[in-house]
Structures are given as structure tokens and as C-alpha cells.
CSV table of C-alpha atoms and ligand atoms in Angstrom, one decimal:
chain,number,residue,atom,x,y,z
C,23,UNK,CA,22.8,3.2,-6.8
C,24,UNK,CA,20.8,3.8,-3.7
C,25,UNK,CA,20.9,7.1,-2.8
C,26,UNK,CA,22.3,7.5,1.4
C,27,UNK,CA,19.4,8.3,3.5
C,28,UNK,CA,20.7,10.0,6.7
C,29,UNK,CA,17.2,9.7,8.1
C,30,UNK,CA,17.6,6.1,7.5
C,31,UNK,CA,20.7,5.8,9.8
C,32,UNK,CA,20.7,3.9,13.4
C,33,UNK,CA,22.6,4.8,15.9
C,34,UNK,CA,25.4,2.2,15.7
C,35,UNK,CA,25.3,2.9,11.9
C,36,UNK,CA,26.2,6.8,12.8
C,37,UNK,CA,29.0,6.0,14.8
C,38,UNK,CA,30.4,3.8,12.0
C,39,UNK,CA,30.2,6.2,9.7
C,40,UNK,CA,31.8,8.9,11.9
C,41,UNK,CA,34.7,6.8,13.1
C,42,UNK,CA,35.4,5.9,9.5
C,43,UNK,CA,35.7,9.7,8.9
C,44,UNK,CA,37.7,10.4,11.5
C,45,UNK,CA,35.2,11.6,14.1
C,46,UNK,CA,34.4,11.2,18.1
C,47,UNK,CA,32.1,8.0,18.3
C,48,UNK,CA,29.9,10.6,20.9
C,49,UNK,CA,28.8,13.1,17.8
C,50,UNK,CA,26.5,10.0,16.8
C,51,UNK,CA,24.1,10.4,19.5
C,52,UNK,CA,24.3,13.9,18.7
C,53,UNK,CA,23.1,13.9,15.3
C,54,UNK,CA,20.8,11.0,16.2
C,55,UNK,CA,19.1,13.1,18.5
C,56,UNK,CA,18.3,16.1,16.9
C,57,UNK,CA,16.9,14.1,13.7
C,58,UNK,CA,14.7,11.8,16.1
C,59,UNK,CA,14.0,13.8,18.8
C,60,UNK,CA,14.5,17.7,18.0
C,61,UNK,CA,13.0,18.2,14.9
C,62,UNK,CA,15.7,19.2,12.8
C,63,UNK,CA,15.7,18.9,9.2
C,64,UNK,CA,19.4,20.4,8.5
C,65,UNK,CA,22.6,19.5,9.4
C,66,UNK,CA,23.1,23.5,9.8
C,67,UNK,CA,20.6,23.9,12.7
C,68,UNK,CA,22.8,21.2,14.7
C,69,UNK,CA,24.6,23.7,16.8
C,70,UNK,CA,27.0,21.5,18.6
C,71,UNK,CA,28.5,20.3,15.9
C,72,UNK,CA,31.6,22.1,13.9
C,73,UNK,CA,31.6,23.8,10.8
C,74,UNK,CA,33.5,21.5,8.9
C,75,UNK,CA,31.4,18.2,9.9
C,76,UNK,CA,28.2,20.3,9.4
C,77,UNK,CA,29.6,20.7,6.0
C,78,UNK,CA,31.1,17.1,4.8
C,79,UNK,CA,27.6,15.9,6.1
C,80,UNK,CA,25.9,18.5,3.8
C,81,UNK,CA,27.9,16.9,0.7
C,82,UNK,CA,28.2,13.2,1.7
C,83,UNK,CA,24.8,12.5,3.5
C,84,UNK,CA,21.8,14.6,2.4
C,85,UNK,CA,18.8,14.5,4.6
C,86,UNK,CA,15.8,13.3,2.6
C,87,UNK,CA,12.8,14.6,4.9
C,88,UNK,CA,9.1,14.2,3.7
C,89,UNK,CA,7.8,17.8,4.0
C,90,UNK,CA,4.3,18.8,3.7
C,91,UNK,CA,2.9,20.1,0.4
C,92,UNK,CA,-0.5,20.4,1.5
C,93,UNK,CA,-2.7,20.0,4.6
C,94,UNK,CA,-6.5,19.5,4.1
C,95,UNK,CA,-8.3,20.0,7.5
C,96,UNK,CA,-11.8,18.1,8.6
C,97,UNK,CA,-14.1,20.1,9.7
C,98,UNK,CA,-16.4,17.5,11.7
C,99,UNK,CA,-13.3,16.4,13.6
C,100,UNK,CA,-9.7,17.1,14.2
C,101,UNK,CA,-8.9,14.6,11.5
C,102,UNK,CA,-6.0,16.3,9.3
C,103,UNK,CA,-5.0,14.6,5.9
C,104,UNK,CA,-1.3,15.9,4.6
C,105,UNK,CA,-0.1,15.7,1.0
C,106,UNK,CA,3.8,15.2,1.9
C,107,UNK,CA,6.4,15.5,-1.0
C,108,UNK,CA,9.4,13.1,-0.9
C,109,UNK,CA,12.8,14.7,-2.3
C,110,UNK,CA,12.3,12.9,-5.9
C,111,UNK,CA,9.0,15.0,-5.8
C,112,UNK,CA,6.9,11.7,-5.5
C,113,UNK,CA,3.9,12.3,-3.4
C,114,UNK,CA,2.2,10.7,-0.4
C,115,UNK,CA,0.0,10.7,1.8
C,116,UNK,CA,-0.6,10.9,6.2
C,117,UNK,CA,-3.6,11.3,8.7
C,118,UNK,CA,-3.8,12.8,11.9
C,119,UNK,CA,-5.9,12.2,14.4
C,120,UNK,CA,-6.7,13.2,17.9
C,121,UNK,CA,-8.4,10.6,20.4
C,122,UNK,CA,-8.7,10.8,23.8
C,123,UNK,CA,-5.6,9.1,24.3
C,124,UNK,CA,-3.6,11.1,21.9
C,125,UNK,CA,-2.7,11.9,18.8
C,126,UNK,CA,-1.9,8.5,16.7
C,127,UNK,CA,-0.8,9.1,12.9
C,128,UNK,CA,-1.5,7.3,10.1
C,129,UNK,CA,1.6,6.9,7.9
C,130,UNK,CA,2.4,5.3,4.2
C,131,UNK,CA,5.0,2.8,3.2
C,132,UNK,CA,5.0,2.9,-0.2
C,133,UNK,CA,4.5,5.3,-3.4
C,134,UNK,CA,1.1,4.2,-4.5
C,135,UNK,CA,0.9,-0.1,-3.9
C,136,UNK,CA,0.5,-2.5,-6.1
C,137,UNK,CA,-1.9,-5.1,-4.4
C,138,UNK,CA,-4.9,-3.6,-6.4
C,139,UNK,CA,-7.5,-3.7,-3.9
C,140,UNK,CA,-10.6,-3.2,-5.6
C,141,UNK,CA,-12.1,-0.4,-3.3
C,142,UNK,CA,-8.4,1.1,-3.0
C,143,UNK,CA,-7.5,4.7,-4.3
C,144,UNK,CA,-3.6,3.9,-3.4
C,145,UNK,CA,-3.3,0.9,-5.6
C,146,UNK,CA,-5.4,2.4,-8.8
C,147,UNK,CA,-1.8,3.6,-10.7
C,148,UNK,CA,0.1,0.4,-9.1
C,149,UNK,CA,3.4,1.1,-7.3
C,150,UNK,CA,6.1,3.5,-7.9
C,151,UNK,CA,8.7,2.7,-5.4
C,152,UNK,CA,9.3,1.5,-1.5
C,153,UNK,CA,9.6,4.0,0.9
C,154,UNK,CA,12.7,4.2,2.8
C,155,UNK,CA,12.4,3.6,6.7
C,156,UNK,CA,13.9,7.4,7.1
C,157,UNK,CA,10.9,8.5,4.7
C,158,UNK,CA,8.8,6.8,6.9
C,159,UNK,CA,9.8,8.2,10.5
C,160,UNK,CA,10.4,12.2,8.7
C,161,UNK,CA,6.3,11.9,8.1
C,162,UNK,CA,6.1,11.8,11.6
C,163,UNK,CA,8.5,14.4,12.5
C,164,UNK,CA,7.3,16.6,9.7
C,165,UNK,CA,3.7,16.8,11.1
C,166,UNK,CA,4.7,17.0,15.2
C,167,UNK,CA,7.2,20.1,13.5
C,168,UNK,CA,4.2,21.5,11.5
C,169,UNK,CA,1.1,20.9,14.5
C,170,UNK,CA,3.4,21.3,17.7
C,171,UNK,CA,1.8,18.3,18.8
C,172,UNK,CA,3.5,15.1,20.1
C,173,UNK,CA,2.3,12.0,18.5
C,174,UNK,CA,1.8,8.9,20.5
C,175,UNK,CA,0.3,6.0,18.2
C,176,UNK,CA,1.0,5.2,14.8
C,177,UNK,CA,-0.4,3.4,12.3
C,178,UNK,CA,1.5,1.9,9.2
C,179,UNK,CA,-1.8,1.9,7.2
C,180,UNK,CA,-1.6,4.6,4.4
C,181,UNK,CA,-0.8,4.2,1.3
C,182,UNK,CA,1.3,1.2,0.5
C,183,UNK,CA,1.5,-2.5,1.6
C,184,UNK,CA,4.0,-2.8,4.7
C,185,UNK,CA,4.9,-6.1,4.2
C,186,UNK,CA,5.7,-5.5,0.3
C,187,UNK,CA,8.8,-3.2,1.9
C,188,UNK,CA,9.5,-5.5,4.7
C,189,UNK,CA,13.1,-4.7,5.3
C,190,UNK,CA,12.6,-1.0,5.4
C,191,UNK,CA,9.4,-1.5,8.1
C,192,UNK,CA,11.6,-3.4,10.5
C,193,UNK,CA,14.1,-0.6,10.0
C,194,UNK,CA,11.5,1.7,10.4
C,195,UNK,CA,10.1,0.1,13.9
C,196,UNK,CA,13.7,0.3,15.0
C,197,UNK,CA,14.5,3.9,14.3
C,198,UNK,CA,11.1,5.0,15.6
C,199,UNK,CA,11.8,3.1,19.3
C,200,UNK,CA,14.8,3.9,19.7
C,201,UNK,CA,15.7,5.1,23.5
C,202,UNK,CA,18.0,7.6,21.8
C,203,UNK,CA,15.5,9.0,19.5
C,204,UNK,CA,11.4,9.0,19.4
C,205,UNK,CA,11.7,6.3,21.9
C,206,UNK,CA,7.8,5.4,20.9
C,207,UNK,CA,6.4,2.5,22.6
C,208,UNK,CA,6.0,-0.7,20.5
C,209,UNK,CA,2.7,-1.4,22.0
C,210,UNK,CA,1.3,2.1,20.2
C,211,UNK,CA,2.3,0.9,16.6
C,212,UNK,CA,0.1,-1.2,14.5
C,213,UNK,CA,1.2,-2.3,11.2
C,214,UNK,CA,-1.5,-3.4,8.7
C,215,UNK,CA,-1.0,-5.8,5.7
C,216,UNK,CA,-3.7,-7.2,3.4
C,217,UNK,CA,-2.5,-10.8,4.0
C,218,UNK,CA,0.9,-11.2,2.8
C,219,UNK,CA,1.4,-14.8,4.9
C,220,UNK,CA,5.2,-15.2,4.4
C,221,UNK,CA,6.2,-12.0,5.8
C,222,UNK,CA,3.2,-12.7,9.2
C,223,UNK,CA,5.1,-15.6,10.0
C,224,UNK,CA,8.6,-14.1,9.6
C,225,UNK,CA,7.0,-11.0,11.9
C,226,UNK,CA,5.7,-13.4,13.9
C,227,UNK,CA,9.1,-14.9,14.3
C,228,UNK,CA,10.0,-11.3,15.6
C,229,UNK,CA,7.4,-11.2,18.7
C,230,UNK,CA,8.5,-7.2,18.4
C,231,UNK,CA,5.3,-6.7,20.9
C,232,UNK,CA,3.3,-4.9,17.3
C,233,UNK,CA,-0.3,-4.6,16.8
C,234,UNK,CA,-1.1,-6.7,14.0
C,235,UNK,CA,-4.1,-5.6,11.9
C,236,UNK,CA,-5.3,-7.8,8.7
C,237,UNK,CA,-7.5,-6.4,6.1
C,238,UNK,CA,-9.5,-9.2,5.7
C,239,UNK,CA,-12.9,-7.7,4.6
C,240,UNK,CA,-14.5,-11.4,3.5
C,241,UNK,CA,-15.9,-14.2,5.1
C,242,UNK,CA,-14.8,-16.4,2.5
C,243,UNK,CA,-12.3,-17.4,-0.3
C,244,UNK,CA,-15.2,-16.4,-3.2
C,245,UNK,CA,-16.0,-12.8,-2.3
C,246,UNK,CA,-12.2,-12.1,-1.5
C,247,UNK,CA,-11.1,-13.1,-4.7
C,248,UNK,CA,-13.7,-10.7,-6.1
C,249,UNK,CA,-12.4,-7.7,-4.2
C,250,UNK,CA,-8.6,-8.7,-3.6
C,251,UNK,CA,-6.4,-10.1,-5.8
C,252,UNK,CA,-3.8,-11.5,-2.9
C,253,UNK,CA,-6.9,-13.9,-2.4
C,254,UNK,CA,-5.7,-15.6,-5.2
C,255,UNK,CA,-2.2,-16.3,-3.7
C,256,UNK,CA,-3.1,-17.5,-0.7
C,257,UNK,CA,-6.5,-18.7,0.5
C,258,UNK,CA,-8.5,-17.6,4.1
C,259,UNK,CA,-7.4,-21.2,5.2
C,260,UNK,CA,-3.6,-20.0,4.7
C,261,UNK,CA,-4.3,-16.5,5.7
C,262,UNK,CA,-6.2,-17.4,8.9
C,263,UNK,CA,-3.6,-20.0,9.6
C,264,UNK,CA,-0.8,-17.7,9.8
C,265,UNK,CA,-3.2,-15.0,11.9
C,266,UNK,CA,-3.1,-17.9,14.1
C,267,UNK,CA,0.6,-18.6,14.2
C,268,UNK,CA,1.1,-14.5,14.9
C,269,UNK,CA,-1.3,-15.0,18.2
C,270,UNK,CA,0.4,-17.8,19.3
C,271,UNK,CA,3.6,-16.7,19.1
C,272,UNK,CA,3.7,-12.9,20.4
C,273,UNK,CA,0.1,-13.8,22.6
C,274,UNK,CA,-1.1,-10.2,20.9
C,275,UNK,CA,-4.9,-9.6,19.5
C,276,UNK,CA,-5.1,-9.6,15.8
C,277,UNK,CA,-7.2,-6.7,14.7
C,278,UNK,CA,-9.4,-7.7,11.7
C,279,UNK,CA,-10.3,-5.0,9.3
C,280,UNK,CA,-14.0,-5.0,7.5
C,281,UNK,CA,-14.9,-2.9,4.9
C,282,UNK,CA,-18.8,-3.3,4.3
C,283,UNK,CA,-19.5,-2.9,0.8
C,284,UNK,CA,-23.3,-2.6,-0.4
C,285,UNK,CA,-24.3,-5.9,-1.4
C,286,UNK,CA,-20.9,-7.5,-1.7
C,287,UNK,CA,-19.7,-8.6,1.8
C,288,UNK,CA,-22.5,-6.8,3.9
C,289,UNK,CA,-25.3,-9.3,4.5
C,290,UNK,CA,-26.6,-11.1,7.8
C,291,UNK,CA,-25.5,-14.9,5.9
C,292,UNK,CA,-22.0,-13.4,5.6
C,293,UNK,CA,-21.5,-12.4,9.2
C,294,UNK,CA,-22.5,-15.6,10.6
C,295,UNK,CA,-20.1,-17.1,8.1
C,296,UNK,CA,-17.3,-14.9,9.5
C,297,UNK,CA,-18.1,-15.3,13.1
C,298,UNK,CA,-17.6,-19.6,12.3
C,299,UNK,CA,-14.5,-19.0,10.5
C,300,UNK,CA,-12.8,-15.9,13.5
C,301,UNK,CA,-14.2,-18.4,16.2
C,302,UNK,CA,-11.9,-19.5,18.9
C,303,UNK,CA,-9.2,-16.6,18.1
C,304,UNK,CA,-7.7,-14.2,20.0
C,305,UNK,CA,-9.1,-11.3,17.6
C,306,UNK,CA,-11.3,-8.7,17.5
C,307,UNK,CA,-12.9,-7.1,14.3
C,308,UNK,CA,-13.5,-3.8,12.6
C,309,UNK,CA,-16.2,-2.6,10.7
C,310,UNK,CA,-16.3,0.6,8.7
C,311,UNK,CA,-18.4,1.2,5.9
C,312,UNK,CA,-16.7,1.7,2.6
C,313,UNK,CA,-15.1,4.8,2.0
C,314,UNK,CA,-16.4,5.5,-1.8
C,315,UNK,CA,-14.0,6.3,-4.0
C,316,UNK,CA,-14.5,8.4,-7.2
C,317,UNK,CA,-13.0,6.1,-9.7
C,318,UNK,CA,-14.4,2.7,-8.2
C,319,UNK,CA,-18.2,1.6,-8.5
C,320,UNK,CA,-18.4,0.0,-5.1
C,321,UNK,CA,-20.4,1.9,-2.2
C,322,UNK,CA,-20.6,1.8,1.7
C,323,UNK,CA,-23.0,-0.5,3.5
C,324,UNK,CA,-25.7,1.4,5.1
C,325,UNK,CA,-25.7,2.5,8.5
C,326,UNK,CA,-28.6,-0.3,9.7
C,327,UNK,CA,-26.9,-2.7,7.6
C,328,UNK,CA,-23.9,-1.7,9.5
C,329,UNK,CA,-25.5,-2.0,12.9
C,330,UNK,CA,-27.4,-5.4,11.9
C,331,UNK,CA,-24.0,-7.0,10.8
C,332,UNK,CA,-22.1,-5.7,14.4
C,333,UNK,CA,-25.1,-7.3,15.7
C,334,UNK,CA,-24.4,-10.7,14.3
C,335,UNK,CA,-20.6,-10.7,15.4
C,336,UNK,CA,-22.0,-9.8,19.3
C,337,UNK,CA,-23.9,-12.6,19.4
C,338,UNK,CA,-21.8,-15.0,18.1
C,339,UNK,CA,-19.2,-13.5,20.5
C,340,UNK,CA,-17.0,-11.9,18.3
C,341,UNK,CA,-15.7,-8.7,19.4
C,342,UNK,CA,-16.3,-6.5,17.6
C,343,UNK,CA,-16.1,-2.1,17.0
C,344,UNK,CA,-18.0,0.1,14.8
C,345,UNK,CA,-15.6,2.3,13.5
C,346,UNK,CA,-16.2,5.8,13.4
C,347,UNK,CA,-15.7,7.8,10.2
C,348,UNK,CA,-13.1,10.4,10.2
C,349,UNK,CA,-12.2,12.9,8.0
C,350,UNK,CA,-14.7,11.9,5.4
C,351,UNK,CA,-15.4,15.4,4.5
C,352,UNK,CA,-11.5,15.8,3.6
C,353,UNK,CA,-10.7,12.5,1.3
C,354,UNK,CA,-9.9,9.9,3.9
C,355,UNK,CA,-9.8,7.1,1.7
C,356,UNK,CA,-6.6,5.9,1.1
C,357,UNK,CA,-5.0,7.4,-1.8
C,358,UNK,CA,-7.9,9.7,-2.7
C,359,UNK,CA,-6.0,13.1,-1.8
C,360,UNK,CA,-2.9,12.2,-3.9
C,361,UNK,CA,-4.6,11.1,-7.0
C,362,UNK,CA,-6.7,14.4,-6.7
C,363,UNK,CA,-3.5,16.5,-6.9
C,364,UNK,CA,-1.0,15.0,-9.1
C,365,UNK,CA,-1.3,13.4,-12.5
C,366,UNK,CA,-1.3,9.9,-11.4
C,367,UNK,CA,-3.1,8.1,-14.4
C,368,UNK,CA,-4.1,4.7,-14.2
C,369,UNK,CA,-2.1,2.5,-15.9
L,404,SAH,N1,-1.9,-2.4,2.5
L,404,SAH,C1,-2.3,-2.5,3.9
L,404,SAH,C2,-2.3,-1.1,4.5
L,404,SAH,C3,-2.9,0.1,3.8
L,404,SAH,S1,-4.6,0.1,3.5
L,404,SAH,C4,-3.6,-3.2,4.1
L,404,SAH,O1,-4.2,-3.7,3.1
L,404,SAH,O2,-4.0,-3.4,5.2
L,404,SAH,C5,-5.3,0.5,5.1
L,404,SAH,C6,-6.7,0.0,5.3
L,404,SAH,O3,-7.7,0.8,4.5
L,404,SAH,C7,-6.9,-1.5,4.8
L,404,SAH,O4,-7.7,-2.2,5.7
L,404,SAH,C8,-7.7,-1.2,3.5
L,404,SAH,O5,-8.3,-2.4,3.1
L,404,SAH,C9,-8.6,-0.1,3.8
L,404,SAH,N2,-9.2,0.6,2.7
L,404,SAH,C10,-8.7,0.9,1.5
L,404,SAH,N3,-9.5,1.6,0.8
L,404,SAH,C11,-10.6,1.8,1.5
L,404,SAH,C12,-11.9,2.4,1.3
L,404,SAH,N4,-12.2,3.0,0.2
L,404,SAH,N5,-12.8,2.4,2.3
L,404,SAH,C13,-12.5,1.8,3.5
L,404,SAH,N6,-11.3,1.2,3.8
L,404,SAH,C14,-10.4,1.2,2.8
């Protein structure tokens, strides 16, 4: 059975719940505000509320908050990387970062991921369960509660593939703009996916006003396949197809990710091969060297090779951003920190 997950709850969904107990329809934007925009974590700190209700929603709806086991702070920037425990003592894990424009968060969507990215730390001891949409918005809160910050962007790029735990997103990009609660804006969330095309089209479908970002980190079908196995579902023909249908139908920029990888994806034939294929789209890409990770025998692209590469892409007007690296000094790849402190064998 699934376990109730008050953080979970919309507003309508409150009120339901509350009438069917016998309650005013008005606590439900009560309780829904001091989860989503208070920062409370118990149903004792809700002050307005009465004993008893307090209490029944102690025993009948338990709040199932990520809470931070461990904070790892950078010391070349203001990146911080959080170890958060979930309440079956799974672990995950979330970024902060400060821009000029804010504070924008990095968050997970699953426990560990089972797309088994080559370069990937997340996906090295597959998936152990979906996150639940209330798992997702309590890293949030847990880290604007922890830093006293308020955090404008977020990014659903940590560990997990979004569009493997589609429902619970959606959910998730509901709870987290709600006018009642967070009330973030839609245009500061970007969702990333490694290519999952059935689930672009049905988000597509959606036009929710999202930043779409595809990991993409290829120029072609051959070195894909060596570094991502969902190239062997669909092909860059299907994957690009559907990056198209998302553009035309919600008019939004796709943001293509780039790994460079020494001597794998990183050399001046392969950019001009990428700039033919991203030609004509309403897209921009992003380079970042590869993050190397302990376990994997793949390294980052030099900086020149880096430069000469972004180079490429200019001329063959592609827009393109060099990434900047942050945290590096504190485990930023994805999944590195959790797989440093728990047991998480490969299997
Ligand atoms: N599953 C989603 C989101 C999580 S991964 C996706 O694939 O997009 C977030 C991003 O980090 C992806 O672009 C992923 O390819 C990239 N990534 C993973 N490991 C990395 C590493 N070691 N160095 C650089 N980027 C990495």
C-alpha cells in the first residue's frame, strides 16, 4: 500500500480530505500554507489549528519531509551539495547555487536511476524507487529552512530521470506553483530528461510554459549508443523529432546538454556534425566538460578542446554556453556524494 504523503496533497485534495472528516473546507488552505509557504515540518507547529485535528493528522497523515543529513560546502563558490535522507532512510541528493539572479536548486526525482548513463554516478546501483512529488517540493523547503534563503529557479536535474516518474513530476510542478503555496514561476523550472520521447510529446501536449533541457551529449546515433543506453530505444532522428514537436508546440528554447568526454564526443569533426543535425531549431546548447567520476574510466575534454568545440558551434550559428564548473571541489557529479556515504554497491 502506498504510504499517504501529506506533502503530496493539493489543495482541492486537502479540502476533500477535511470535509470527509468532518472539518471546515477553510483549514485546507491553512495547512496548505504553512507546508508550502512557512516552512513547517509538523502538524504541531500549525498554531491555528486545534488540538484534536493537529492530532488525527499526526496518526492518519504523516508528513514525510526530506531532511538534510549532510551539507558539503564549495569552497571556490557558493555551490552547496546536501545529502538529504527520505523517511525510509533512502538517501539523495540536491545543489544549491547562487547566480546573480538568485538562488536556483538542483533537485532529484528518483532514488538512484536506472538509465545507466555511462558517465553517471546516480545510475551506477540502478533505481531504488520514484520519488514522491511531496519528496520532491520538501528538498526545497528543507534547504530555504536550513540556508534562510529563498530559492527562485529549480532544476529537476539530480539524481533520477524525471520522465521515468512522470506522474509524480507533473504533481510536483503543480504543488510547487501553486498561488496558495511556493507560487514559483513556471518559467524558473527546467526539467531535464535524457530522451525519454513518449513522455516529450505527452509534456509537450501540456505547453505548462517549462524549460526543457535534453541530455543529448552526441552528435550521432554511434557514439550515443556507446555512452547511453536509451540510444538504443529511440534513435537522434526520433529524439530530435520530438525536441521539435516540444518547440513547436509550447514556442520554448530546448536547452541541449553536452558533456565533452576526452576522445569520445569532443573533436572538431563531431561539432560540425552536431551543428548540421541542431540546425534550423529553436535551441541553444551546453557544454561542460565531464565531471569524472571515481568508478567510471571516462575523463573531461580539455579546456582548449572545450573552447575549440564552442568555437565550431559559433560559427555554424549554434548558440551556444560554456558552462561553468561549480562545486567541483565538493562532488558535483551526479550521484557522487551519495555513493560516497552509504553502501550503495553496484549491482
Ligand atoms: N536523467 C536526467 C536528469 C539527471 S542528470 C538527464 O539525463 O538529463 C543531469 C545532467 O547531468 C544530465 O545532462 C546528465 O547527462 C549530466 N551528467 C551526469 N553525470 C555527469 C558527469 N559525470 N559529468 C557531467 N555531466 C553529467
Amino acid at each position: 500500500m502506498k504510504t499517504p504523503d501529506a506533502f503530496s496533497m493539493m489543495p482541492d485534495e486537502w479540502k476533500a480530505y477535511l470535509l470527509s472528516q468532518g472539518e471546515k473546507a477553510f483549514r485546507a488552505q491553512q495547512i496548505f500554507g504553512w507546508l508550502h509557504k512557512e516552512h513547517v515540518f509538523s502538524y504541531g507547529e500549525m498554531t491555528n489549528l486545534p488540538k484534536v485535528l493537529r492530532d488525527r493528522l499526526d496518526a492518519e497523515l504523516p508528513l514525510h519531509s526530506a531532511t538534510i543529513a549532510l551539507a558539503q560546502r564549495s569552497r571556490s563558490d557558493d555551490t552547496v551539495k546536501y545529502l538529504m535522507t527520505l523517511w525510509d532512510g533512502e538517501q539523495i541528493e540536491t545543489v544549491l547555487m547562487r547566480y546573480h539572479y538568485g538562488y536556483s536548486l538542483c533537485i532529484s526525482s528518483q532514488v538512484g536511476c536506472r538509465m545507466g548513463c555511462r558517465f553517471c554516478a546516480s545510475t551506477l546501483a540502478g533505481r531504488k524507487r520514484d520519488l514522491t512529488a511531496g519528496e520532491m517540493v520538501s528538498q526545497i523547503y528543507a534547504v530555504e529552512a536550513a540556508e534562510g534563503v529563498t530559492v527562485s529557479h529549480v532544476v529537476v536535474m539530480g539524481c533520477g530521470e524525471p520522465f521515468d516518474n512522470y506522474d509524480e513530476l507533473i504533481r510536483f510542478l503543480k504543488l510547487i506553483t501553486d498561488p496558495a503555496g511556493k507560487n514559483l514561476s513556471i518559467r524558473n523550472l527546467t526539467v531535464s530528461t535524457c530522451g525519454l520521447t513518449d513522455e516529450m510529446r505527452r509534456f509537450a501536449d501540456l505547453d505548462l510554459g517549462v524549460t526543457l533541457a535534453v541530455s543529448l551529449h552526441a552528435p550521432n546515433d554511434e557514439v550515443r549508443r556507446q555512452i547511453m543506453p536509451v540510444a538504443n530505444r529511440f534513435t537522434m532522428e526520433e529524439l530530435l523529432a520530438a525536441c521539435r514537436y516540444y518547440t513547436d508546440r509550447t514556442h520554448r528554447r530546448i536547452t541541449f546538454e553536452y558533456a565533452l568526454i576526452r576522445d569520445v564526443n569532443d573533436a572538431a569533426a563531431q561539432a560540425k556534425e552536431l551543428a548540421g543535425k541542431l540546425r534550423g531549431m529553436l535551441a541553444h546548447v551546453n557544454l561542460i566538460p565531464l565531471n569524472p567520476v571515481t568508478e567510471r574510466d571516462l575523463s573531461g575534454s580539455d579546456p582548449e578542446r572545450v573552447r575549440a568545440f564552442a568555437n565550431i558551434l559559433e560559427k555554424e550559428h549554434i548558440p551556444v554556453t560554456v558552462r561553468r564548473e561549480m562545486g567541483q571541489d565538493i562532488d558535483a557529479a551526479c550521484g557522487q556524494l551519495r555513493r560516497r556515504h552509504s553502501s550503495v554497491k553496484e549491482g
